[in-house]
Coordinates of C-alpha atoms in Angstrom, one line a residue:
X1 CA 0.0 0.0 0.0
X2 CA 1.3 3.8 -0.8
X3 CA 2.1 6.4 2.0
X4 CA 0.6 9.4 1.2
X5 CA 2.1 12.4 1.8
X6 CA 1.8 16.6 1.1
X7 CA 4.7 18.6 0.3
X8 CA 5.1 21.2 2.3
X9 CA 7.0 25.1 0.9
X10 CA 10.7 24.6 1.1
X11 CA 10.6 21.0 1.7
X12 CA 13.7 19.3 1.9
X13 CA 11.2 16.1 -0.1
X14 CA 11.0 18.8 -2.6
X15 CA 14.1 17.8 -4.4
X16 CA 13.3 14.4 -4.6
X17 CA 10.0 15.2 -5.9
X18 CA 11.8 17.1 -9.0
X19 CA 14.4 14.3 -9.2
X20 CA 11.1 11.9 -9.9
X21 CA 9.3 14.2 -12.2
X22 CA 12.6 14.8 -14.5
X23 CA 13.2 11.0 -14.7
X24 CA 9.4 10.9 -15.7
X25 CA 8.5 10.8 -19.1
X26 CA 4.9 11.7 -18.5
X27 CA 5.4 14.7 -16.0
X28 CA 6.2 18.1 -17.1
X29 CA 7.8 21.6 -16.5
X30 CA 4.5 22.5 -14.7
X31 CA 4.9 19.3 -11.9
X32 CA 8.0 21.2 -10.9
X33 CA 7.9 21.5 -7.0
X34 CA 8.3 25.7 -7.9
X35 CA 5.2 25.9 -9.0
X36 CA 4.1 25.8 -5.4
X37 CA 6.1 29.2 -4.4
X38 CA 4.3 31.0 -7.2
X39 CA 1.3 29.5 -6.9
X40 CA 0.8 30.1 -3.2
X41 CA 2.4 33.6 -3.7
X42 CA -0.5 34.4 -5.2
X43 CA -2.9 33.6 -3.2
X44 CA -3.8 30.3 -3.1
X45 CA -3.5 27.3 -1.3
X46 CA -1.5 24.4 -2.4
X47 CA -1.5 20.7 -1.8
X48 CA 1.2 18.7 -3.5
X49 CA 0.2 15.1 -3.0
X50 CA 2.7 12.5 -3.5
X51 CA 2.8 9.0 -2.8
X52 CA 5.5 7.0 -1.1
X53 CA 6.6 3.1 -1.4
X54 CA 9.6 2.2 1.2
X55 CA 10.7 5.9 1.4
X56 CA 11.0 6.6 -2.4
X57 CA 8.8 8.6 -4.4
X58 CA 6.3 6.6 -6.7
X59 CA 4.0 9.6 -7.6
X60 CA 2.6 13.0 -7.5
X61 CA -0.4 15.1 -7.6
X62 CA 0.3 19.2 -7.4
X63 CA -3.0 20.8 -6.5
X64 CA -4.5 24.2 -5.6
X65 CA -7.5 25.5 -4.9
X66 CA -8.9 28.3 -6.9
X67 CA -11.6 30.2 -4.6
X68 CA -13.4 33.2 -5.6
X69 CA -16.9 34.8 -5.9
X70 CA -17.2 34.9 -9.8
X71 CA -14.9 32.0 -11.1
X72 CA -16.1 29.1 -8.0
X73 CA -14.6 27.0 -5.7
X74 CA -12.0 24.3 -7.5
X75 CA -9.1 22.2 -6.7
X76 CA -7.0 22.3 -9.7
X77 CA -3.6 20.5 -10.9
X78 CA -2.8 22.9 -11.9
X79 CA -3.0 26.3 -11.9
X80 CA -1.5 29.0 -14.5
X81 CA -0.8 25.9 -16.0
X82 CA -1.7 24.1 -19.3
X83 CA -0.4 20.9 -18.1
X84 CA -1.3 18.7 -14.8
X85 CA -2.6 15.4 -13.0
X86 CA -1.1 12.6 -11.3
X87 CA 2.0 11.5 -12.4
X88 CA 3.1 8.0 -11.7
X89 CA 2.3 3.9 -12.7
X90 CA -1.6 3.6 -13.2
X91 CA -2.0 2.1 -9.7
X92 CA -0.6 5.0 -7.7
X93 CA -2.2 7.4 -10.4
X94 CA -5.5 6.1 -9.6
X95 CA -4.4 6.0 -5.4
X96 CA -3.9 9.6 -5.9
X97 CA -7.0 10.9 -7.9
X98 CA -8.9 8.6 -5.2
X99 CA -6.8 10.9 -2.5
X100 CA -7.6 14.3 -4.4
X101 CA -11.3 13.1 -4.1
X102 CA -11.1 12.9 -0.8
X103 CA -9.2 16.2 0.0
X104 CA -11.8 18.0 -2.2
X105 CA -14.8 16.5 -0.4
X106 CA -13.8 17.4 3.2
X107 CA -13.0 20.7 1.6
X108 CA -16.6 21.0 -0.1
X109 CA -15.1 22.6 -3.4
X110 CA -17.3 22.5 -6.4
X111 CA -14.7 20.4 -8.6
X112 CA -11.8 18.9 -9.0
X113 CA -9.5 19.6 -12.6
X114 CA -6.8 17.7 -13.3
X115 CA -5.2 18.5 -16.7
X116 CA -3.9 15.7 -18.3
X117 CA -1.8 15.6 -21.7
X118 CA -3.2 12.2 -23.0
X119 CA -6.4 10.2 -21.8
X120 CA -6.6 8.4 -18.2
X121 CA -8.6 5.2 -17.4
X122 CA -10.7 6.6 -14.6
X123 CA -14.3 7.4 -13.8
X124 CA -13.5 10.8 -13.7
X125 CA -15.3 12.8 -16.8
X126 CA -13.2 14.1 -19.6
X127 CA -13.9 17.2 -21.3
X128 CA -11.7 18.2 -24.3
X129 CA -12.0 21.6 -25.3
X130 CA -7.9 23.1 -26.0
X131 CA -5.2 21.3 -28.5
X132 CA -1.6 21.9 -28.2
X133 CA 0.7 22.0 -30.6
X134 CA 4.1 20.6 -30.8
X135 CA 6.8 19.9 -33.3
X136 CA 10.4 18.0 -33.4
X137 CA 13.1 21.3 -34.7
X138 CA 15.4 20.9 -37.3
X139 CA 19.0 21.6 -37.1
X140 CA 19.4 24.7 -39.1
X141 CA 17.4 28.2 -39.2
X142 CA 16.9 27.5 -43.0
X143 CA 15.3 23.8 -42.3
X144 CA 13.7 25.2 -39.7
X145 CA 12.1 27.7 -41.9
X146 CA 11.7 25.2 -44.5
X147 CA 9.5 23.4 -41.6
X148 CA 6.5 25.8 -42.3
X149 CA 3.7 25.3 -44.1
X150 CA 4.1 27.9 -47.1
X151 CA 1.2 30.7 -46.2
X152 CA 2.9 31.3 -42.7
X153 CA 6.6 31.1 -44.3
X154 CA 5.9 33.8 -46.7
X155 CA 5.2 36.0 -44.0
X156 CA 8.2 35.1 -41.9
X157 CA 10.0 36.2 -44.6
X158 CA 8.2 39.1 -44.6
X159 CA 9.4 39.9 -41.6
X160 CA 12.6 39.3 -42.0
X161 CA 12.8 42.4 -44.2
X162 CA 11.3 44.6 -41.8
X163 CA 13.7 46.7 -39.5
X164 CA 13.3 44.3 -36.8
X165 CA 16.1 42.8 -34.0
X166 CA 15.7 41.0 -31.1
X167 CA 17.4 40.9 -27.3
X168 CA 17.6 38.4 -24.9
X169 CA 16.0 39.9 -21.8
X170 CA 17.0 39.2 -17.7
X171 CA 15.0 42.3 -17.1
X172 CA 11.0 41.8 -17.6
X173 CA 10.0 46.0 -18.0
X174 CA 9.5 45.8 -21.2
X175 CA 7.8 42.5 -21.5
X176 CA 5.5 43.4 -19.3
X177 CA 4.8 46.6 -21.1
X178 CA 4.1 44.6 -24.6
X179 CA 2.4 41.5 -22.8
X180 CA 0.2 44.2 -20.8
X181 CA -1.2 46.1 -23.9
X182 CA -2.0 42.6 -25.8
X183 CA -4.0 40.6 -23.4
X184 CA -5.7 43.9 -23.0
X185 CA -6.6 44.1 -26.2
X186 CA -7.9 41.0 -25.9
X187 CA -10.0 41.7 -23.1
X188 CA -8.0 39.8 -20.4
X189 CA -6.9 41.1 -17.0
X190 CA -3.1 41.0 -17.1
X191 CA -1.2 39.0 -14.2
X192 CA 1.5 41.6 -12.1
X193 CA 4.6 42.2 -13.1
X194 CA 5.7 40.6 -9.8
X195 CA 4.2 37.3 -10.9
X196 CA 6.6 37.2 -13.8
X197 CA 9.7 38.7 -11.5
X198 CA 8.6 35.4 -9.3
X199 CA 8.7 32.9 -11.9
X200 CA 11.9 34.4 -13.4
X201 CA 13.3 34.2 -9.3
X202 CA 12.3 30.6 -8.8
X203 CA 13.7 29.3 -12.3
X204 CA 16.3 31.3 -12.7
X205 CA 17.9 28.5 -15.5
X206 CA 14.7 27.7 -17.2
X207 CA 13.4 30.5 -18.2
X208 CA 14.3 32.9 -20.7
X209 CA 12.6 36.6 -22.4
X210 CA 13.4 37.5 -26.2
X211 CA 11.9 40.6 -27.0
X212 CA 11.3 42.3 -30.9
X213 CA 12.4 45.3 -31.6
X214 CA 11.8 47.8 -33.7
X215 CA 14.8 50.7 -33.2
X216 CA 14.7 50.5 -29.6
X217 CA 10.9 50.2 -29.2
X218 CA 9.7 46.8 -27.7
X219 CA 7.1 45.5 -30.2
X220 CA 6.7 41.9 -29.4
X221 CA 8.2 39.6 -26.8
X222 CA 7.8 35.9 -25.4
X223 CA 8.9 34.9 -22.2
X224 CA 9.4 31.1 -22.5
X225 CA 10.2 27.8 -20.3
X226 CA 12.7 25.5 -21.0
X227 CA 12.8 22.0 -19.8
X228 CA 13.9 18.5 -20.8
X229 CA 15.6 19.9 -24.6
X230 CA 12.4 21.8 -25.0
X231 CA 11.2 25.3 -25.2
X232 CA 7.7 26.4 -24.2
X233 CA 6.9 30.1 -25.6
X234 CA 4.3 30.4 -22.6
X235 CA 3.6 34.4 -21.9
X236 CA 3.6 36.2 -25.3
X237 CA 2.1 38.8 -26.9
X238 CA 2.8 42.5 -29.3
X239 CA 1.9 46.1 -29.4
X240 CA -0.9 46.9 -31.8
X241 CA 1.7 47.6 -34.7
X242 CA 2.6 44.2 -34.0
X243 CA 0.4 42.9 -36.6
X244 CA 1.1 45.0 -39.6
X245 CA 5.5 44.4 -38.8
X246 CA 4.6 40.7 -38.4
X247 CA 6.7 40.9 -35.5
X248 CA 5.2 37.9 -33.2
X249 CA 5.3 35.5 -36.9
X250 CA 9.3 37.2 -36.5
X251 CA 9.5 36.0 -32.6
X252 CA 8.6 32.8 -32.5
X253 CA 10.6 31.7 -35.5
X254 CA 13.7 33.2 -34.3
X255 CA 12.8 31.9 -30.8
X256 CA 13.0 28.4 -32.3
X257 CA 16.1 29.3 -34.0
X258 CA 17.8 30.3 -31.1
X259 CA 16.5 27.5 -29.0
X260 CA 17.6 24.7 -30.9
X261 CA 21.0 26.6 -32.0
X262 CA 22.3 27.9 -29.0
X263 CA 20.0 26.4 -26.2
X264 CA 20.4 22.6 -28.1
X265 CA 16.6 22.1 -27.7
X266 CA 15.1 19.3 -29.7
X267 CA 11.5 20.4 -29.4
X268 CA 9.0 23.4 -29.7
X269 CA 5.7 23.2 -27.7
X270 CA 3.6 26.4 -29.2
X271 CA 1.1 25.4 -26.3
X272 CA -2.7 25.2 -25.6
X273 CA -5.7 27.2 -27.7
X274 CA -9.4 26.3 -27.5
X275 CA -10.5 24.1 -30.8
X276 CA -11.0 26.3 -33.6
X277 CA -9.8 29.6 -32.1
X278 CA -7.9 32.1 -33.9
X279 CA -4.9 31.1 -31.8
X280 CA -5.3 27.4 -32.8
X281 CA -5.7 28.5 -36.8
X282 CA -2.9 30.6 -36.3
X283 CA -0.7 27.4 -35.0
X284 CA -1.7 25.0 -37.0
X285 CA -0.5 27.6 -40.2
X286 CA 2.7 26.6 -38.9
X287 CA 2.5 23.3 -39.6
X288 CA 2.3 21.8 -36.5
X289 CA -0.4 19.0 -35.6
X290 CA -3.1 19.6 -33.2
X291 CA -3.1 16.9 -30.2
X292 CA -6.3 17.2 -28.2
X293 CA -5.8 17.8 -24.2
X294 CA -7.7 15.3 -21.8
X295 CA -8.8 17.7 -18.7
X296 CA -10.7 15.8 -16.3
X297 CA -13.1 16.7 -13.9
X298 CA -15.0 15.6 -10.9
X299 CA -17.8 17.2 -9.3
X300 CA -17.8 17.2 -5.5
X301 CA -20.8 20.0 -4.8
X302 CA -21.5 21.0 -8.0
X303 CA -24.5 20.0 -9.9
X304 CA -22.8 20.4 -13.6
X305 CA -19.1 21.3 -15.0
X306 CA -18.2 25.0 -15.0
X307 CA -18.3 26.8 -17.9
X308 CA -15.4 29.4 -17.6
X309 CA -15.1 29.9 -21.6
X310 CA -14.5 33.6 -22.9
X311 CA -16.8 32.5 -25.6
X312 CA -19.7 32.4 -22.1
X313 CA -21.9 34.8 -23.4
X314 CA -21.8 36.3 -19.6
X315 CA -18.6 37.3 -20.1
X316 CA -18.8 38.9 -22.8
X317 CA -19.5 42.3 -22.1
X318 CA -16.8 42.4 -19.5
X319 CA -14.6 41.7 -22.0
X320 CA -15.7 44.0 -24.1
X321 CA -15.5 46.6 -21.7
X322 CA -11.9 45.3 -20.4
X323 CA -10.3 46.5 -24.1
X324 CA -11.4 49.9 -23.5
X325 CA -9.2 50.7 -20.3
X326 CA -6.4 52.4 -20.5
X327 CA -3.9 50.4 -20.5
X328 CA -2.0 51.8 -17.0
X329 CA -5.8 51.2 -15.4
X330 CA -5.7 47.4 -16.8
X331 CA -2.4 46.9 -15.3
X332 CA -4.0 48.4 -12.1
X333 CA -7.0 46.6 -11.8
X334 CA -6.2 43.7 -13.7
X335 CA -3.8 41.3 -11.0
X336 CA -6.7 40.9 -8.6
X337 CA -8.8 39.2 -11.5
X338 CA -6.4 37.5 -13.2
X339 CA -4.9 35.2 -10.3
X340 CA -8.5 33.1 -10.1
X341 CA -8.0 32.8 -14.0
X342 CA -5.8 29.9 -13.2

């Protein structure tokens, strides 16, 4: 029978819980024990399950739950991330969903999330509503390029021709100024700048901002994760004359330049969009396959699944109304929304 146990901050069981998630093929940059520090830095309360077998590790479960007035009452693996669940043999997987059940129930949350890559055999129910995209990179920029489905490669090359650089950024300002005015015009509350600074602090090695330029104005920029000789463009966004200088089609190819030139990574994850966004056309222009995700859910007090979707026609008008701000106001307001967006 497992042991089961919580991780607590700083816990000395927290390098052996990233020593079992890197040898796992299954578990990703989002089961690192780090996540914690952020994730309770910003509000909310974590419990990182694992199980034990003669004092060794056999698998974990990183939860939180997500409590608020207009998003509900969850216990999610996890998030601000697009990946979660248990990670471990089916047995202990299954010993640990049956544990987050348990957890949830004595804490009378609506729901429990666990976002799974690939499909689980569990009675939990399975809703599948994002892709991710993902593709193996070639060795040089030009087979890289190559890579690309023709539409998408033509206007690369635009871009190439435009008076555009980039810079390899320690300092997130101006990230936060570009990332800011696009999820804004969006209509999506903005995280604080000390989120990022705390991600940045807590993996100092895996994480990385390349920012486009145009002179010396910031026009697009990506901060990105890298982990297991793969790079993860994760916060990203442009300016409004981002668009028209194709300068976020110029990031993210030279991103995957530089990541498999002179970071040796072997693989691009463009992340998660909802099925037939504009995000997931976009992606899929590149060439890239779409691989459905597997979130599951469980309801504990809750009578049916959320239904937190943009597209929710009762959020529409707040979102409407959030691209108006100004954009000094969204930075403002927007941090004590966005951390129940997890």
């Amino acid at each position: 029978m497992y042991q089961l146990n919580t991780l607590s901050l700083r816990d000395e069981q927290a390098v052996a819980w990233d020593n079992f998630v890197t040898a796992s093929d299954e578990a990703t940059f989002f089961h690192l024990s780090g996540w914690q520090q952020i994730i309770a830095d910003a509000g909310h309360r974590c419990y990182y399950l694992y199980a034990s077998e003669n004092n060794q590790i056999v698998g974990v479960l990183p939860l939180a739950r997500v409590k608020s007035m207009l998003f509900g009452d969850a216990l999610v693996s996890t998030p601000f991330c697009v990946y979660g669940g248990a990670v471990g043999e089916p047995a202990v997987k299954r010993f640990l969903e049956q544990e987050a059940v348990k957890l949830a129930t004595s804490l009378q949350v609506k729901h429990i999330e666990l976002r799974y890559k690939t499909a689980q055999d569990n009675d939990f129910t399975t809703r599948s509503q994002h892709a991710y995209f993902a593709c193996e990179l070639a060795e040089t920029a030009e087979q890289i390029l190559a890579n690309v489905k023709k539409k998408q490669r033509a206007v690369i090359r635009h871009a190439l021709n435009e008076p555009l650089h980039y810079t390899l950024d320690t300092n997130p300002n101006d990230f936060y100024q570009t990332y800011s005015e696009s999820v804004r015009n969006l209509g999506t509350p903005v995280f604080s700048k000390a989120f990022f600074q705390k991600i940045m602090q807590v993996f100092p090695e895996q994480t990385e901002i390349l920012t486009v330029r145009k002179d010396q104005q910031a026009v697009s920029s990506v901060l990105s994760f890298y982990y297991k000789g793969e790079v993860l463009p994760y916060y990203g966004g442009g300016i409004s004359e981002a668009k028209s200088l194709k300068s976020n089609d110029y990031m993210y190819y030279q991103l995957m330049c530089h990541a498999r030139l002179d970071k040796n990574c072997q693989r691009y994850d463009f992340g998660r969009s909802k099925l037939e966004s504009g995000a997931y056309q976009y992606k899929k222009h590149w060439g890239m396959e779409a691989a459905e995700l597997h979130y599951q859910y469980k309801l504990i007090t809750a009578q049916q699944l959320p239904n937190l979707s943009p597209n929710n026609p009762k959020y529409q008008l707040f979102i409407r109304l959030w691209q108006k701000l100004p954009l000094s106001v969204s930075q403002w307001i927007g941090p004590a929304l966005s951390r129940y967006l997890g």
